[in-house]
Coordinates of C-alpha atoms in Angstrom, one line a residue:
X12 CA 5.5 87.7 -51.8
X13 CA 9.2 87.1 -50.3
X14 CA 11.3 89.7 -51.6
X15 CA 15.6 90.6 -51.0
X16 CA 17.5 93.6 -50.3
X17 CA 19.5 95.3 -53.1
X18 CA 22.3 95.2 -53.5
X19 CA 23.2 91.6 -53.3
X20 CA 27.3 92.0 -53.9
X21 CA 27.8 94.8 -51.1
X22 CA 31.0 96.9 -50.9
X23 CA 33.1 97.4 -53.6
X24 CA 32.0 94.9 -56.5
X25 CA 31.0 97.0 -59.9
X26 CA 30.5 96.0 -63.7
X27 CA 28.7 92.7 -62.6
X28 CA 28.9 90.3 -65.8
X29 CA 26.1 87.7 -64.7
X30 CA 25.9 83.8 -66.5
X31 CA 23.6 81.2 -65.7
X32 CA 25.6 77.6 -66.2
X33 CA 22.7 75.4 -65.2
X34 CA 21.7 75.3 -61.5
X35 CA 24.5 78.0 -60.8
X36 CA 24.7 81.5 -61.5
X37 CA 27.8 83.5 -61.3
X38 CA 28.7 87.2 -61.3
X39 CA 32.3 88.5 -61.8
X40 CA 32.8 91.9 -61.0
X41 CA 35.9 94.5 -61.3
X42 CA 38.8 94.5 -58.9
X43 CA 41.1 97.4 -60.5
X44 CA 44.1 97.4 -58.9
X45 CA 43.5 94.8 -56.0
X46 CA 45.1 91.5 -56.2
X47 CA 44.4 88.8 -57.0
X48 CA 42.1 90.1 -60.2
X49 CA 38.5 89.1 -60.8
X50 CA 35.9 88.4 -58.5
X51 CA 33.4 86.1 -59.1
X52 CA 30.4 84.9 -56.6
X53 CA 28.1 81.9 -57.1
X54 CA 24.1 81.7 -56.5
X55 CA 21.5 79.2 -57.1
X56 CA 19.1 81.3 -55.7
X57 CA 20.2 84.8 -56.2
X58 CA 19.7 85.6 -52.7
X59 CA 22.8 84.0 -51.4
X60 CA 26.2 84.3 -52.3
X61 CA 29.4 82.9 -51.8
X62 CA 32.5 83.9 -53.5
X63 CA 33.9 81.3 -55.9
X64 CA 36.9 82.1 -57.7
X65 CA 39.5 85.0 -57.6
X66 CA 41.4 83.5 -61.1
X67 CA 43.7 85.7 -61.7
X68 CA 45.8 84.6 -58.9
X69 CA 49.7 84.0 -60.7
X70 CA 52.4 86.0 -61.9
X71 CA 52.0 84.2 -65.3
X72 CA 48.7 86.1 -65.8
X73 CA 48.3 89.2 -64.0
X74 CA 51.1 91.8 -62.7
X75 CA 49.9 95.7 -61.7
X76 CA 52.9 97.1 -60.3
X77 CA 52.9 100.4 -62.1
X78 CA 49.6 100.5 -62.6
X79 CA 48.0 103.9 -61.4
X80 CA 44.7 104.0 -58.8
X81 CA 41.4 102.7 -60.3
X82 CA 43.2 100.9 -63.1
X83 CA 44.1 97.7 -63.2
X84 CA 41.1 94.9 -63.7
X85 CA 38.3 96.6 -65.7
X86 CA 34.6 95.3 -66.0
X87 CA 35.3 91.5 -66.8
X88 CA 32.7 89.3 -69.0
X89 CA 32.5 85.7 -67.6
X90 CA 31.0 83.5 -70.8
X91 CA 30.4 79.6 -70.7
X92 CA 31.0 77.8 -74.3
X93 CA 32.3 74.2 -75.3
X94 CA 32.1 73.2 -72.1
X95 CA 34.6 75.7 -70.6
X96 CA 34.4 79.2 -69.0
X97 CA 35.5 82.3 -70.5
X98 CA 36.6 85.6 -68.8
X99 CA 37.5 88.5 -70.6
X100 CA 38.8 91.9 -68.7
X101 CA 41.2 94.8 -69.6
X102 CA 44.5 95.4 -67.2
X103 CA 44.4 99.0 -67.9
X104 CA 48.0 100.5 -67.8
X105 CA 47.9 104.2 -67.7
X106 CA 44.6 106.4 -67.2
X107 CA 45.2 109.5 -69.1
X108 CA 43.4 112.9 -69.1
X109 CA 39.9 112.7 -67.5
X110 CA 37.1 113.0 -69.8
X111 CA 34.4 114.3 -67.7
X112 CA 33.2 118.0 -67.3
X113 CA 33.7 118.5 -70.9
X114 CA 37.3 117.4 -71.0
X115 CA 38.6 117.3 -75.5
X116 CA 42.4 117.0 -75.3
X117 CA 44.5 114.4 -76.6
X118 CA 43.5 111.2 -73.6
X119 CA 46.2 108.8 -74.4
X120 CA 45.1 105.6 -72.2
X121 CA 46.5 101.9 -72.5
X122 CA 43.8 99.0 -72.7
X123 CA 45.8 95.5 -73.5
X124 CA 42.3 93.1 -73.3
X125 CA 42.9 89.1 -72.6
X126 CA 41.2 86.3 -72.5
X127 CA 41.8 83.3 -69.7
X128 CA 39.5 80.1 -69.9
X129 CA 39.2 77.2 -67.3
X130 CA 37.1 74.1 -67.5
X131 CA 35.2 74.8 -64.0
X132 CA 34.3 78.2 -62.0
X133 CA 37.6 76.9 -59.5
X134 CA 40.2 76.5 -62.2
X135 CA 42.5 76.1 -63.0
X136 CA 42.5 79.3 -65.3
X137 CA 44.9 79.5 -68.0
X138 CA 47.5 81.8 -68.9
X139 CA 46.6 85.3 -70.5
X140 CA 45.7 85.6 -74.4
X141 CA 45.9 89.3 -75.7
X142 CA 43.4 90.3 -77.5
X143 CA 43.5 94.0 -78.4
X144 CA 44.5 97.3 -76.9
X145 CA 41.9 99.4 -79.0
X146 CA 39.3 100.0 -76.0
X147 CA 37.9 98.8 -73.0
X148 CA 35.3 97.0 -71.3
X149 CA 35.7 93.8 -73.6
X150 CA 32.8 90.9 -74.0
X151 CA 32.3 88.0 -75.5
X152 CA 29.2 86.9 -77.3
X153 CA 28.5 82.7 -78.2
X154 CA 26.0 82.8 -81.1
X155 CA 23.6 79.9 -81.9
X156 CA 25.9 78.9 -85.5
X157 CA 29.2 78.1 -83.4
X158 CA 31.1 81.8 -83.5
X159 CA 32.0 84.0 -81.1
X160 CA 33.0 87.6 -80.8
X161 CA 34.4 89.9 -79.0
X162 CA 33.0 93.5 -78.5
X163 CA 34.6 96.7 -76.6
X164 CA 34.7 100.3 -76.7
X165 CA 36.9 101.8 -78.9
X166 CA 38.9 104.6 -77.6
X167 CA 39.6 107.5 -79.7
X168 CA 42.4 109.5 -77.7
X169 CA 42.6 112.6 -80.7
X170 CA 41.5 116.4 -79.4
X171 CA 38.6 117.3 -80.0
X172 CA 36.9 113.6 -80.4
X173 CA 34.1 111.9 -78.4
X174 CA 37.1 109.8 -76.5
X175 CA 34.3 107.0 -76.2
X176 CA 33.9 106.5 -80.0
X177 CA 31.6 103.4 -79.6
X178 CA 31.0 99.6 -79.5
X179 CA 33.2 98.1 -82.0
X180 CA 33.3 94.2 -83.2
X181 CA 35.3 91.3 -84.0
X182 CA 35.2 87.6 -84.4
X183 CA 37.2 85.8 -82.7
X184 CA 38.4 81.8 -83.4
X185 CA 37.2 79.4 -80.7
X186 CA 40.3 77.0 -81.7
X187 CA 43.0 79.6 -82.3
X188 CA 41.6 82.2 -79.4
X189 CA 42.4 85.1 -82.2
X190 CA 40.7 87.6 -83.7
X191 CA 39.6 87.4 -87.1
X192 CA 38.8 89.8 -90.0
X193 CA 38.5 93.6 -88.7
X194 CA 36.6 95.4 -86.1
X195 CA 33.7 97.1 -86.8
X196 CA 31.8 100.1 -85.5
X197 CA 28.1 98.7 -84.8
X198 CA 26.7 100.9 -82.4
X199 CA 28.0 105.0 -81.5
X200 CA 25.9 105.0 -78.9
X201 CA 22.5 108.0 -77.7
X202 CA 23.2 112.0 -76.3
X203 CA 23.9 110.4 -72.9
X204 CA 27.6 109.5 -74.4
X205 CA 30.3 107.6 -72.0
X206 CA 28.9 104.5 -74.4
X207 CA 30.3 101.5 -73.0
X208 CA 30.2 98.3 -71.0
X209 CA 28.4 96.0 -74.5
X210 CA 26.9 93.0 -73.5
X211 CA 24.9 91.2 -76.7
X212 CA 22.1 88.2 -76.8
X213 CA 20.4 86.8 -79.2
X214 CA 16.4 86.7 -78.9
X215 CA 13.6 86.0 -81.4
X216 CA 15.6 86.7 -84.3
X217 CA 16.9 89.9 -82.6
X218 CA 20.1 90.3 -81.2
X219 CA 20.0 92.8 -78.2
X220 CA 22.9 95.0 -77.3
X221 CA 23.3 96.3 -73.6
X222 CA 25.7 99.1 -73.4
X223 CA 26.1 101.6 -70.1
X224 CA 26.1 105.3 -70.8
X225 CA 25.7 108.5 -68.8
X226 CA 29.4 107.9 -67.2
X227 CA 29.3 105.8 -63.4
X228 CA 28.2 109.0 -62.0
X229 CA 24.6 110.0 -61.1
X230 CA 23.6 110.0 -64.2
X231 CA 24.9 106.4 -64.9
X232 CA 22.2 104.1 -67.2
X233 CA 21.6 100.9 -68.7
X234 CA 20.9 101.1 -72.7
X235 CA 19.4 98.9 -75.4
X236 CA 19.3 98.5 -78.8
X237 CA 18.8 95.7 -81.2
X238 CA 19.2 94.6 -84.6
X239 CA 18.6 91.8 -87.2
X240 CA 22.0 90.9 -88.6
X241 CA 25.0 91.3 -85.5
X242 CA 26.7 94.4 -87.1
X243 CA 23.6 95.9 -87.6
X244 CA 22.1 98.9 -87.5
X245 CA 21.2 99.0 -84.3
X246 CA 18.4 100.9 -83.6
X247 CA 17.9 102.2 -80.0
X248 CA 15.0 101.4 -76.7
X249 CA 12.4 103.3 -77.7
X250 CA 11.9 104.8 -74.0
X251 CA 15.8 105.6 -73.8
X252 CA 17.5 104.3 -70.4
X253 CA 16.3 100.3 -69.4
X254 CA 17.4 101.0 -65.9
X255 CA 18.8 104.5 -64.2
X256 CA 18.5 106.8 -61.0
X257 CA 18.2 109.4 -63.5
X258 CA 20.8 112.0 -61.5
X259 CA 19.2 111.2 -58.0
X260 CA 21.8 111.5 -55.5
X261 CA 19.9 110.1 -52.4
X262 CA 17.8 107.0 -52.0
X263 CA 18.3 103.5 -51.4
X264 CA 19.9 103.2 -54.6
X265 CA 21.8 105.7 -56.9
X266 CA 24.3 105.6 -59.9
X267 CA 22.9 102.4 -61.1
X268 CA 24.1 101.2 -64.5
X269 CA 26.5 98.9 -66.3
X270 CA 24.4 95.9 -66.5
X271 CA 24.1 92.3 -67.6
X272 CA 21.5 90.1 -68.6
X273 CA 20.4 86.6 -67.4
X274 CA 17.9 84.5 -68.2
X275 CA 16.6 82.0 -66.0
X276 CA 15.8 78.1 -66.3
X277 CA 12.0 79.2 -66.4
X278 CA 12.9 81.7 -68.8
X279 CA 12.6 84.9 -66.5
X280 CA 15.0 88.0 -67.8
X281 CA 17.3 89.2 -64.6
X282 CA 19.5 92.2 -65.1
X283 CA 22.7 92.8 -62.7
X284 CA 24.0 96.4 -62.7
X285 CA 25.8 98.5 -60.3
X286 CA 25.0 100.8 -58.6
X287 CA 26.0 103.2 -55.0
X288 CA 24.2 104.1 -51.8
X289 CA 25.1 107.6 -50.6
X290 CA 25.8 108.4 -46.9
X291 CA 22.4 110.5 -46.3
X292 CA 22.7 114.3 -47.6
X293 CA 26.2 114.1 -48.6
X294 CA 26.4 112.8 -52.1
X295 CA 29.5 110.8 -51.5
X296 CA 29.3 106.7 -52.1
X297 CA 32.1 105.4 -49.0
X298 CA 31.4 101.8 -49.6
X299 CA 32.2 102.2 -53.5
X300 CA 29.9 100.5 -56.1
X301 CA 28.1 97.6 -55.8
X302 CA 25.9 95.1 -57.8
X303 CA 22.3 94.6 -57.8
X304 CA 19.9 92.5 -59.0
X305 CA 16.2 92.9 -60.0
X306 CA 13.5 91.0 -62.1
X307 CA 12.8 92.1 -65.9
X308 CA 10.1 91.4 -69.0
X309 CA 10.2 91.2 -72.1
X310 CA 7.1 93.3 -73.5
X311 CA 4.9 92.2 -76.7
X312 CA 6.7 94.8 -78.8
X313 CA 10.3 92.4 -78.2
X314 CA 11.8 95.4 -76.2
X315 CA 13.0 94.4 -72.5
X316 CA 11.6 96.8 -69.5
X317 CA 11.7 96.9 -65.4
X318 CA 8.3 95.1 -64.3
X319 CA 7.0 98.5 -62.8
X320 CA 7.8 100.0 -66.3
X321 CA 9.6 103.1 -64.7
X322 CA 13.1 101.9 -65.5
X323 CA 14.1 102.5 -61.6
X324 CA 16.5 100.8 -59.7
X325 CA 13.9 98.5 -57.1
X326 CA 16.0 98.2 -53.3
X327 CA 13.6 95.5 -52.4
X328 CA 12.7 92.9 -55.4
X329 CA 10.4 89.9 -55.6
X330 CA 13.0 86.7 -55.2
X331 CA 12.6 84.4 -57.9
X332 CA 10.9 81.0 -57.7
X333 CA 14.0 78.8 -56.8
X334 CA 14.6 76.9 -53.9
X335 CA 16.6 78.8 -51.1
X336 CA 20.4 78.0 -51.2
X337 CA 22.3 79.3 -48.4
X338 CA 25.7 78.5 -48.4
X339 CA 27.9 76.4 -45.7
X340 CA 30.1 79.2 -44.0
X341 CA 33.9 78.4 -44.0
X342 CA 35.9 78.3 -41.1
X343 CA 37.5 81.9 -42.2
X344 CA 34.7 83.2 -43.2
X345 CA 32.7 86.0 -41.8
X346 CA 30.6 85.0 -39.1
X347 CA 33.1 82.1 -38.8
X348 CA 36.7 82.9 -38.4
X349 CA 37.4 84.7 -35.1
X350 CA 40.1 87.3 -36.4
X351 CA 43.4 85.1 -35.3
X352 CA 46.0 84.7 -37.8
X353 CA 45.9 80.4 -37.1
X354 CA 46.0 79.8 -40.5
X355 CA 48.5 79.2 -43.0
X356 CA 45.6 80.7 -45.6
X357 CA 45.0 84.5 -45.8
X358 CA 41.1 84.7 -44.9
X359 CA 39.1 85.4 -48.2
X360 CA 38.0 88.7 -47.2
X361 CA 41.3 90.0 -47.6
X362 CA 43.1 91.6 -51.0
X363 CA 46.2 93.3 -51.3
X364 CA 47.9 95.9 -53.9
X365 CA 49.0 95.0 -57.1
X366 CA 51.7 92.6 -56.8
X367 CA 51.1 88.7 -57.8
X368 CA 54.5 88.1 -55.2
X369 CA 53.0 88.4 -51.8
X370 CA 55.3 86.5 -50.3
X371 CA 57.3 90.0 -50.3
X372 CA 54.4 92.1 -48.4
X373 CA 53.2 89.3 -45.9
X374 CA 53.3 85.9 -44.3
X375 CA 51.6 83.6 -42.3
X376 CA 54.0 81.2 -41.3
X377 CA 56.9 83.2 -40.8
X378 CA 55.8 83.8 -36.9
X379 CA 53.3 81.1 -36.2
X380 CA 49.9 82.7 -34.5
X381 CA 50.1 85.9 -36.4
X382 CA 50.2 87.6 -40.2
X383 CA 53.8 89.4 -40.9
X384 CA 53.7 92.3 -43.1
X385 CA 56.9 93.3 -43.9
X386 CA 57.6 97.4 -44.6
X387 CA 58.0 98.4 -48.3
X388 CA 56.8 101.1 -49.9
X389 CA 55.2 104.4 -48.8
X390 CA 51.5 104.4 -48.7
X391 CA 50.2 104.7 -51.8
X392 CA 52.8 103.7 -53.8
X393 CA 52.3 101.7 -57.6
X394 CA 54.3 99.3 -57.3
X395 CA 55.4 97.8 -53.5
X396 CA 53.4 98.3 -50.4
X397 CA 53.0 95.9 -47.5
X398 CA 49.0 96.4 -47.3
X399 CA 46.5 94.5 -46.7
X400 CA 42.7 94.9 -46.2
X401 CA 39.3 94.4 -46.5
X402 CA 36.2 96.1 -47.9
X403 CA 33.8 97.9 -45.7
X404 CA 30.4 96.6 -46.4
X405 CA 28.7 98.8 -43.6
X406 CA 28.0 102.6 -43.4
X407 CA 28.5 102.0 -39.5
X408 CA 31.4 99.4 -38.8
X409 CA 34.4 99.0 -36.1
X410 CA 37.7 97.7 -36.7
X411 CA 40.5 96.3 -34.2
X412 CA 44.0 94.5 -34.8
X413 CA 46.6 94.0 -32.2
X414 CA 50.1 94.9 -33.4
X415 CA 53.8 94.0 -32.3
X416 CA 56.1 97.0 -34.0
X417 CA 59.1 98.2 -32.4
X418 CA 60.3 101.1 -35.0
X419 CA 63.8 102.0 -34.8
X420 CA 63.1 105.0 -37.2
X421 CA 61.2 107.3 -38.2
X422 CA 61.0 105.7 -41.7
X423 CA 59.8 103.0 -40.1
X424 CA 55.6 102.2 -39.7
X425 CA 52.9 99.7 -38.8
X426 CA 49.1 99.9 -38.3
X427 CA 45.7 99.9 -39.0
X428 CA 44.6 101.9 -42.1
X429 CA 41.4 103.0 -44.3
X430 CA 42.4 103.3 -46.9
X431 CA 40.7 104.0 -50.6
X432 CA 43.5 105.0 -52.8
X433 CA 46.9 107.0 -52.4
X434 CA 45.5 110.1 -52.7
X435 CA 42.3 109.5 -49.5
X436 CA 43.4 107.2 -46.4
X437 CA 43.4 108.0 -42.8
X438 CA 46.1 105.8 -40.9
X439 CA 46.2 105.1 -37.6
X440 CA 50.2 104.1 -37.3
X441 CA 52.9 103.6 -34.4
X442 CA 56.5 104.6 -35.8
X443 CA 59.4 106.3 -34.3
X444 CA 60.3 110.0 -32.9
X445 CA 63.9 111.0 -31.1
X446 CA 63.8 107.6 -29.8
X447 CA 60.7 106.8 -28.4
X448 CA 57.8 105.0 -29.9
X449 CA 54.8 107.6 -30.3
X450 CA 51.2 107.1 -31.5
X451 CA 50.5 109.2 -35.4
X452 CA 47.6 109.9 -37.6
X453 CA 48.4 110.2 -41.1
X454 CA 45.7 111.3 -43.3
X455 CA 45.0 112.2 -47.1
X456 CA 42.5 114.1 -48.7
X457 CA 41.8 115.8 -52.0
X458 CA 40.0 118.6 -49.9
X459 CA 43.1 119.3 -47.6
X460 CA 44.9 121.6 -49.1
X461 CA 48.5 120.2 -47.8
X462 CA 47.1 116.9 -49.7
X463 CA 48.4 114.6 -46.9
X464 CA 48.9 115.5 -42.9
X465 CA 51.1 113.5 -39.8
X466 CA 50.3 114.5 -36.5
X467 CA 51.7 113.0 -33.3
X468 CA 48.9 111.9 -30.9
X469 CA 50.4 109.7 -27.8
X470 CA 53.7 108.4 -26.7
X471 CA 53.2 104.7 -26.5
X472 CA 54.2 102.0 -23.8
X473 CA 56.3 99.2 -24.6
X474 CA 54.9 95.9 -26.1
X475 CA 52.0 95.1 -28.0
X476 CA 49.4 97.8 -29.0
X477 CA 45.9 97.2 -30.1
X478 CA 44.1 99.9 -32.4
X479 CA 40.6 100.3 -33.4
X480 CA 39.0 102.5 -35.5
X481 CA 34.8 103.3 -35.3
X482 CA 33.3 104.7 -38.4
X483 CA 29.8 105.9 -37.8
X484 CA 28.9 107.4 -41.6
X485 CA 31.2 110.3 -42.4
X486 CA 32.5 110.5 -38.7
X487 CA 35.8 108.0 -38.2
X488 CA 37.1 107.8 -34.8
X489 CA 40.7 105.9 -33.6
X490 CA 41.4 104.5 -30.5
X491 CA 44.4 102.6 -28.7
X492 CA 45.6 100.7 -25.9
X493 CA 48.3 98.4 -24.5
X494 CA 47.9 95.1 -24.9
X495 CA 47.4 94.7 -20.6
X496 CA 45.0 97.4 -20.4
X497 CA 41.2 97.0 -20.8
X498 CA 40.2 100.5 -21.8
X499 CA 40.3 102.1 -25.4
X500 CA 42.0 105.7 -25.1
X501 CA 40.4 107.6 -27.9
X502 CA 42.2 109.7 -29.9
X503 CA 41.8 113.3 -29.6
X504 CA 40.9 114.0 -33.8
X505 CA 38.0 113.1 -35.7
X506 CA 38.8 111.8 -39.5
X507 CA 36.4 112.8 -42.2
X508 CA 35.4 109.2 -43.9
X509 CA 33.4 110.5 -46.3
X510 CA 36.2 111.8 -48.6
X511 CA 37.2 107.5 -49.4
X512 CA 34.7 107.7 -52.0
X513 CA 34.2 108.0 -55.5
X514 CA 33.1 111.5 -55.4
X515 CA 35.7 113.2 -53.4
X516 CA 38.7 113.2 -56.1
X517 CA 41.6 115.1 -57.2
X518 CA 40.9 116.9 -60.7
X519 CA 41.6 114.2 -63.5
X520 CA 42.0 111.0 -61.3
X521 CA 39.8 108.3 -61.6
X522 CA 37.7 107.0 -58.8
X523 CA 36.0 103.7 -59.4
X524 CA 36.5 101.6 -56.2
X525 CA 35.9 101.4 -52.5
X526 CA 36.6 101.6 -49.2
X527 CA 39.2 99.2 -47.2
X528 CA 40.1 98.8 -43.5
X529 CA 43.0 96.9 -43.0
X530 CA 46.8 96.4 -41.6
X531 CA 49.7 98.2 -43.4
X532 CA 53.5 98.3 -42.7
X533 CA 56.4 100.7 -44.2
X534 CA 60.1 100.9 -44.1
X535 CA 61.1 103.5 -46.5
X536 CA 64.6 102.7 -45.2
X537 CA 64.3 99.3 -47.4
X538 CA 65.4 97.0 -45.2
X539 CA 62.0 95.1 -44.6
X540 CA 61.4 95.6 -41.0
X541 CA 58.4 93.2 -40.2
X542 CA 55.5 93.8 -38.0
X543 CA 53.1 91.3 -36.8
X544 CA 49.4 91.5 -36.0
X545 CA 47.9 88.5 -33.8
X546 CA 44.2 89.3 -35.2
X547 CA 41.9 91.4 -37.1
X548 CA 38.5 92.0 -36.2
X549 CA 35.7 94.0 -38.3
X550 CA 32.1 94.0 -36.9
X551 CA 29.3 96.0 -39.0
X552 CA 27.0 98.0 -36.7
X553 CA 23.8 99.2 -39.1
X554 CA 21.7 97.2 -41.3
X555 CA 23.5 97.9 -44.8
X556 CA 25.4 94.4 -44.7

């Protein structure tokens, strides 16, 4: 029996929505406040992946500047009907009070959900249609008489409520792309609460919702229940969660819920869901959450189930019967490209913050040979900063750039960075003190109690400087050198990488993506001042990739 390693989407890539269009199956997954929005990866074997399409891509359809951390692109739903795709998502605006550890006070939250549709997987994707602002997490379902709908959580933001009120429902016109009629409650949703995430499919007479409870903790789940009209009742999985880790917090494979459904051309049930791999014996998720896949059945009494019939998340699954498709790797892709800025295209592995203008953070032509970031905003900030990055996709990984930055202030910053959110980076950055150009570490933490620290750690030589950093699980390590010189100097501190995960937080802030390594540039003076790097290397060094 030929089997894969779980997951198959590694590094940050959660809420998979899965769709099988023929030969080809696709999963989109969430990119919050990363731009462009939306990824979504292609398989005909479900082995191998390639990513396909980042459509939300223009100013016309997708703008974040403002938008806290972790918002942004919510849990999109990637549908196929009348011979066009469809991709639903929320661009959540403000975040609100947390709701977890018993939180009841008034949560107000903004949820404006839209709809985009393109005739292929490439584009070109349309414009945005707003749908509704009542909830999250919003899917479409394609029933066998011609009508669609759309489902999300509704959010009920009052003191005192459950905040996560349920799956509500709504038809929605295929010709007009607007909702019809009113919402309605169908399903509130078991004890675990945090209902959310709906998927529906129509089986044997049935239709099937999927919801995710338990919250995209530990005690994350995948959920069923069915009924025999589409606004029910629903009645819920007899055995409770389809799929969970039920609160483990070590394994191959924890946190694993939010789920989709796909069946195969031999008519084989597949269920995507995300799920998180803690660093050994510290409970903290660096490389985010990521998607999974594993085989499914459909039992005699019409209820779906895991083949083992445990409901746990399998790290090592039986491939499906299709022919192996690898894909052809592209000259900037990984394994490919050799980290030189020769292009006048930004190598797919990279994302940047929020903005649809990028011409105002970076360029590629601007000094032939290398990629210009140009210094905005601070680190962290909402709206403007010159960042950007990769995911890590390894618990063990090195990273290297080689930067040109002559600082004529101290307002004035350029280097490499891991970063995860405002609030948890460590920066490894050459700026200006008293007139000479000096060597810092800037690092944020929710566990220092200063929040964010800038220490001084060499005075550097003129010309270019090349900076690596060495992340061996929790321990991160930085090292420099000049351009002429051949050996690394390391520098004399040790960064903590386990706090750029999920579970390290702030109280209230939301945590739902990953860890990046990347180039960043500041000028908090405002006038721009560029610096170039002449390449970007990242090399994994364990066996998670």
């Amino acid at each position: 029996m030929t089997t894969f390693s779980n997951p198959v989407l590694r590094g940050f890539n959660p809420d998979p929505s899965i769709l099988r269009v023929g030969d080809d199956i696709y999963i989109a997954t969430s990119t919050f406040e990363w731009y462009p929005g939306v990824q979504i990866h292609q398989s005909r074997d479900l082995v191998h992946w390639r990513l396909a399409s980042r459509p939300l891509s223009r100013a016309t359809q997708l703008d974040m500047r403002g938008d806290p951390d972790s918002c942004g692109i919510w849990a999109p739903d990637l549908t196929h009907a009348d011979g066009r795709f469809w991709l639903v998502y929320t661009d959540v605006k403000r975040y609100g009070m947390t709701t977890v550890n018993g939180a009841k006070g008034l949560s107000l939250r903004d949820f404006p959900n839209f709809l985009v549709t393109a005739p292929t997987i490439e584009g070109p994707w349309s414009d945005p249609v707003h749908l509704n602002s009542s909830g999250f997490d919003p899917a479409l379902f394609h029933d066998e008489d011609g009508r669609s709908w759309l489902l999300n959580v509704r959010w009920d933001h009052r003191p005192g409520r459950g905040r996560f009120a349920g799956i509500e429902l709504q038809e929605l016109d295929r010709e007009t792309l607007c909702l019809v009629g009113e919402p309605q409650l169908i399903y509130t949703g078991t004890d675990r609460g945090f209902t959310e995430g709906p998927h529906l499919y129509r089986r044997d007479g049935w239709y099937h919702l999927l919801v995710a409870e338990g919250g995209t903790g530990w005690d994350h789940s995948v959920v069923m229940a069915r009924a025999r009209t589409i606004a029910g009742p629903y009645e819920t999985h007899p055995d409770g969660a389809v799929l969970s880790a039920d609160g483990a917090r070590d394994g191959a494979l924890a946190r694993a819920g939010h789920g989709d459904l796909v069946t195969l051309a031999d008519g084989s049930p597949w269920l995507a869901y995300l799920c998180g791999r803690p660093l050994p014996g510290l409970e903290r998720c660096v490389l985010g959450r990521e998607t999974a896949l594993q085989p499914m059945r459909w039992d005699a009494d019409g209820w779906l189930r895991t083949l083992s019939g445990d409901g746990q998340p399998e790290p090592a699954p039986a491939a499906p019967d299709l022919p192996k498709h690898p894909w052809p790797a592209g000259p900037l892709d990984d394994g490919m490209w050799d980290g030189r800025f020769t292009s006048a295209i930004l190598p797919p592995a990279f994302q940047w913050l929020r903005t649809p203008h990028a011409d105002r953070l970076f360029s590629l032509s601007a000094r032939p040979g290398y990629l210009r970031l140009y210094g905005r905003e601070t680190v962290g900030s909402q709206f403007e900063q010159a960042l950007v990055a990769r995911r890590q996709t390894h618990h063990a990984w090195s990273a290297e750039t080689l930067l040109d930055f002559d600082p004529r202030s101290f307002q004035q910053a350029a280097g490499l960075i891991c970063y995860y959110n405002s609030t948890k980076f460590h920066y490894l950055l050459v700026s200006e003190e008293d007139g000479a150009r000096v060597l810092q570490v800037m690092s944020a933490s929710p566990e220092d109690p200063d929040g964010t620290s800038l220490i001084t750690v060499a005075m550097l030589p003129a010309g270019p400087i090349a900076l690596r950093a060495e992340c061996d699980g929790p321990v991160l390590r930085f090292s420099w050198r000049a351009q002429a010189q051949q050996v690394w100097q390391r520098v004399d501190c040790v960064c903590d990488a386990s706090v750029l995960s999920d579970e390290v937080t702030r109280p209230g802030l939301p945590n739902f993506t990953g860890s990046f390594v990347g180039m960043a540039c500041q000028d908090m003076s405002g006038r721009g001042t560029p610096a170039d790097f002449a390449w970007f290397r990242y090399a994994g060094a364990d066996d998670t990739a």
